[in-house]
Amino acid sequence: MIHFVLLISRQGKVRLTKWYSPYSQKERTKVIRELSGLILTRGPKLCNFVEWRGLRVVYKRYASLYFCMCIDEDDNELEILEIIHHYVEVLDRYFGSVCELDLIYNFHKAYFILDELLIAGELQEPSKRTVARLVAAQDSLVETAKEQTSSITNIIAQAAK
Amino acid sequence: MGSQGGFYQSKEFLDLVKSIGEARSKAEEDRIVLNEIETLKRRISEPDIPKRKMKEYIIRLVYIEMLGHDASFGYIHAVKMTHDDSLLVKRTGYLAVTLFLNEDHDLIILIVNTIQKDLKSDNYLVVCAALNAVCKLINEETIPAVLPQVMELLAHPKEAVRKKAIMALHRFYQKSPSSVSHLVSNFRKRLCDNDPGVMGATLCPLFELIARDVNSYKDLVINFVSILKQVAERRLSKAYDCHQMPAPFIQIKLLKILALLGSGDKQASENMYTVVGDIFRKCDSSSNIGNAVLYECICCVSSIYPNPKLLESAADVISRFLKSDSHNLKYMGIDALGRLIKISPEIAEQHQLAVIDCLEDPDDTLKRKTFELLYKMTKSTNVEVIVDRMIDYMISISDNHYKTEIASRCVELAEQFAPSNQWFIQTMNRVFEHAGDLVNIKVAHSLMRLIAEGFGEDDDNADSKLRSSAVESYLRILGEPKLPSVFLQVICWVLGEYGTADGMFSASDITGKLCDVAEAYSNDETVKAYATTALMKIYAFEIAAHRKVDMLPECQSLMEELLASHSTDLQQRAYELQAVIGLDAHAVECIMPSDASCEDIEVDRDLSFLNDYIQEAIEKGAQPYIPESERSGMLNISNFRNQDHHEASSHGLRFEAYELPKPAVQSRIPQALIASTEIVPVPEPMYPRESYQTTMPSIPSDAGSAELKLRLEGVQKKWGRPTYTPATSTSNSTSQKTVNGTSQGDGASTVSSMRETYDSRKPQVEVSHEKQKLAASLFGGSSKTEKRPATGHKAAKASSHMVEKSHVPKSSMEVASDKAASAQQPPDLLDLGEPTATSTALQLDPFKQLEGLLDTTEVASAVNGAPAASISPDIMALYVDTAAGIHNKNDADLLSGLSNPSVTNMPGTTAMPQVTQSSSKRPNPKDSLEKDALVRQMGVNPSSQNPNLFKDLLG
């Protein structure tokens, strides 16, 4: 099972955290600090897995963002690598060529998407199309409930198409 | 794609993100966040905040919490938000609570009601949001509150809801198996769901259920196999494809389940062979996910009942992984090798050079994985090289968690396979020296026990030799600065017990050293206590031997200090020491007998020596003692307890579950059982004992064959002498052949034939000599095991002499040619390489080496005054080692032909699999530029200095 998902920028800034196993706020800070020290310093040719406190952390770098998932020792690391890629692809479809900025300002959206992909630390939906459809369905309901958006948001919305 | 990409937040929020992005230091970031917290605290408690504003506040709270700050003041507002009618607001509320709260938070109770309501909603999106929250927030106590509704949702028309309901039940099962154990049939039903997503989700709970109880799901093997077959034949919709692989995630889950179901079950396994073989063939090994499935196949093959054809395919895949350029695949290859090696140990030999490459790789993860593999394939023949390497690595790392792990592995291997006690003590010393405080204290105790008990046979000379070598090494080690506390305790104990035993060192030498220790580590009370007791022992032995005791001045001052110590323990020890010194020789001998640490101390539990005293007191009118059980009036309970007490007292502490079954114990138990069930109709006490009775006898027989690392083929017992008892060696020799797969002759022939084939294919590529040697000492050793356990050690003496003579000339020739080829010899791998520096003396070299070894042992024995005969086993052990070492080198030479494939075989096909993009969409620089421009318009800068450098993530 996946214990947590972390998105960390190359500078060590946290972009998203999702904890599927219980960690106190203090532990979380410590985990993030330890892992960013461990992962950000690794060279590009090395393998995408790190052993950490008896668990495995699988990470993958996309542009300046590191996607990390922490798993049990007997899980399939390559599968997790693929799940990360899966998530990035869904994000990409959703935001339209996703970049780090999208995630910085819309982190809650990234959370919603993650919730459709993973649940309780397991992959719940292997089909990208289904995930995209579900998120879109939720968003369209949200759209109708939304008040008239400001002009600036419209501009941005068009840009993001 | 709609307007999802837009920024709905206010300028305020964007500013916050921006300023945090631009913060130069952590302190600055903290200051900004603390400001924000203040603002939010004030704002959020204002009355009548519009919903939209509130939603933003909550998102800002999430942001703060994500950065590692405490936002607990706002949790209640997030909880309130889940009560809202609008889905927009509710969804944010649920998101926030799932991120904020752990399952044991007090506020959960306030949400359960809302969740109950939402689970009944006719809007499936509301239900989905509630189910997401259920998975995260519902704990053992609240499961019953939502369970009926979740059950109903299993039949919901929307597949998304069914899927989440399944996952929620899975979560319930993880938290409290009993709460949903009656619902297991529902999982089976959902396996036949029309929607592949729901079916895939069902595999998660089923996997867990099967892992806990394999036997009740054997009937599903056929179903799983047919599902897997359909998936592999692309019967599922294209939507589940991933890099042209049909539904790989489902395949992986199914393979995991099959691995569990087929483990040790021939019949079930036979159903799987075809489909697993198909997957092996069909898998596309150029994509990451294809390799993930292949890896899972290997795991499955190594877990189910072995099938030669599948094992062959698995071995092929492993060699492809190991030869790959990608570190990820190498890593998986090493892992897979570790799994397969349990079934077919011979497979390791063909990959030895690849394994050694991984061991020397700069990538730490890969290195660790390789150590794990080595740990799994350790035998008595290669234990020295492997443990040596492990310790070297342990010294080089600073990660305490892993250091502890590797230290305990070293200890475990050393205990299991130690070729000699000398080596064991030296290895333990190194482990303690470098990772002392991380090692379990039990290991220290067992080391002390080993030194005290010796070889467990009645060879006192060997025992005392062992002890004096331990004392010698400890005196040397004490010179080093900063030793770990645990290690110092061992040292102090050994010095106290055996420091003066062999007469090599005088009491003043040892006491001086002990005082130094107590002084140098004066803030460690445990060490000081050990040192004081050691001092007491030394002086006691001196007095008992009728020698005059002169207390060193530093010792006197130490005692003075301890007599006034704040620690009562230290004080007590100091007073005891003082008292002992004042006694005469006879009394001291009674209190502190020499070398008596292993003798049992008899304890008079009834305190019968006090009888007179009690009698006297009773006569004077004192009340007789009434046991606690008889004091209370509650007959039932006290009776039961009484029963318990009797049992307990007869055993001393109740450790019986850990002892080997003895007939005496067994015959007692039924009585006790009958008695206890009669009195109190609670069957509980029966469980442990019953299971204990049935399982215990089977363990010893299983242990030998179940796991590789436990196989002690032909190896002496843990603490045994470095020889082999005839009984064990003969009984093991048959099983051992099957274990190792290759006999000596076999190994040689396969190796040479391989060499031929490789030679004809490719020109020799040079592989560093070092590696070959390492390979030989790690893998080539397998042939040696055959030789060692030949017969009892007397016969072995003769036969190994023969073997020796026939091998040495030839192999030393090999050594000569090796020498010419490579200039450098690693001293740590095979010491034998050293003396061959002059080619003229080649023929004699191994013997010279041996002579050197003989000399030292003889010196040692002379000092001990031991008859030479008693050390002959030791010498023999060394002798055999030498012979085998040379033989290994021979192997290595033959194997040099193998170097080709692993070094040069990197065809261009192995491009990084992840790089091959699946998304047809190309990165769109224009898009991102536009985004940048917009952000700038709004006065928000991205966190990095140059926004133009922001590439699309998938670019």
CSV table of N, CA and C in Angstrom, one decimal, chain A residues 90-97 131-133 135-136 139 143 157-158 160-161, chain B residues 1-6 8 921:
chain,number,residue,atom,x,y,z
A,90,VAL,N,-2.8,12.2,-16.1
A,90,VAL,CA,-4.2,12.7,-15.8
A,90,VAL,C,-4.1,14.2,-15.5
A,91,LEU,N,-3.2,14.6,-14.8
A,91,LEU,CA,-3.0,16.1,-14.5
A,91,LEU,C,-2.8,16.8,-15.8
A,92,ASP,N,-2.0,16.2,-16.7
A,92,ASP,CA,-1.7,16.9,-18.0
A,92,ASP,C,-3.0,17.0,-18.8
A,93,ARG,N,-3.8,16.0,-18.8
A,93,ARG,CA,-5.1,16.1,-19.6
A,93,ARG,C,-6.0,17.2,-18.9
A,94,TYR,N,-6.0,17.2,-17.6
A,94,TYR,CA,-6.9,18.1,-16.9
A,94,TYR,C,-6.5,19.6,-17.1
A,95,PHE,N,-5.2,19.8,-16.9
A,95,PHE,CA,-4.8,21.2,-16.9
A,95,PHE,C,-4.4,21.6,-18.4
A,96,GLY,N,-4.2,20.7,-19.2
A,96,GLY,CA,-3.7,21.0,-20.6
A,96,GLY,C,-2.2,21.4,-20.5
A,97,SER,N,-1.4,20.4,-20.8
A,97,SER,CA,0.1,20.5,-20.6
A,97,SER,C,0.4,21.2,-19.3
A,131,VAL,N,-11.1,8.5,-14.8
A,131,VAL,CA,-10.7,9.5,-13.8
A,131,VAL,C,-11.1,10.9,-14.4
A,132,ALA,N,-10.7,11.1,-15.6
A,132,ALA,CA,-10.9,12.4,-16.2
A,132,ALA,C,-12.4,12.7,-16.2
A,133,ARG,N,-13.2,11.7,-16.6
A,133,ARG,CA,-14.7,11.9,-16.7
A,133,ARG,C,-15.2,12.2,-15.3
A,135,VAL,N,-13.7,13.6,-12.7
A,135,VAL,CA,-13.3,14.9,-12.2
A,135,VAL,C,-14.1,16.0,-13.0
A,136,ALA,N,-14.3,15.7,-14.3
A,136,ALA,CA,-15.0,16.7,-15.1
A,136,ALA,C,-16.5,16.8,-14.6
A,139,ASP,N,-16.5,18.9,-11.6
A,139,ASP,CA,-16.3,20.3,-11.9
A,139,ASP,C,-17.5,20.9,-12.5
A,143,GLU,N,-19.2,24.2,-11.6
A,143,GLU,CA,-19.4,25.3,-12.5
A,143,GLU,C,-20.7,26.0,-12.3
A,157,ALA,N,-8.6,31.4,-17.7
A,157,ALA,CA,-9.3,30.1,-18.1
A,157,ALA,C,-9.1,29.9,-19.6
A,158,GLN,N,-9.2,30.9,-20.4
A,158,GLN,CA,-9.0,30.8,-21.8
A,158,GLN,C,-7.5,30.3,-22.1
A,160,ALA,N,-5.7,28.7,-20.4
A,160,ALA,CA,-5.4,27.3,-19.9
A,160,ALA,C,-6.0,26.3,-20.8
A,161,LYS,N,-6.8,26.7,-21.8
A,161,LYS,CA,-7.5,25.7,-22.6
A,161,LYS,C,-6.6,24.8,-23.3
B,1,MET,N,-10.5,22.7,-22.7
B,1,MET,CA,-10.9,21.8,-21.5
B,1,MET,C,-11.5,22.6,-20.4
B,2,GLY,N,-12.5,23.4,-20.7
B,2,GLY,CA,-13.2,24.2,-19.7
B,2,GLY,C,-12.3,25.2,-19.1
B,3,SER,N,-12.7,25.6,-17.9
B,3,SER,CA,-11.9,26.7,-17.3
B,3,SER,C,-11.2,26.2,-16.0
B,4,GLN,N,-11.0,24.9,-16.0
B,4,GLN,CA,-10.4,24.3,-14.7
B,4,GLN,C,-9.0,24.9,-14.5
B,5,GLY,N,-8.3,25.2,-15.5
B,5,GLY,CA,-6.9,25.7,-15.3
B,5,GLY,C,-6.8,27.0,-14.7
B,6,GLY,N,-7.9,27.7,-14.5
B,6,GLY,CA,-7.9,29.1,-14.0
B,6,GLY,C,-7.6,29.2,-12.6
B,8,TYR,N,-9.0,30.7,-9.3
B,8,TYR,CA,-10.3,31.3,-8.8
B,8,TYR,C,-10.0,32.1,-7.5
B,921,LYS,N,0.2,14.1,-26.7
B,921,LYS,CA,0.4,15.5,-26.7
B,921,LYS,C,1.8,16.0,-26.5
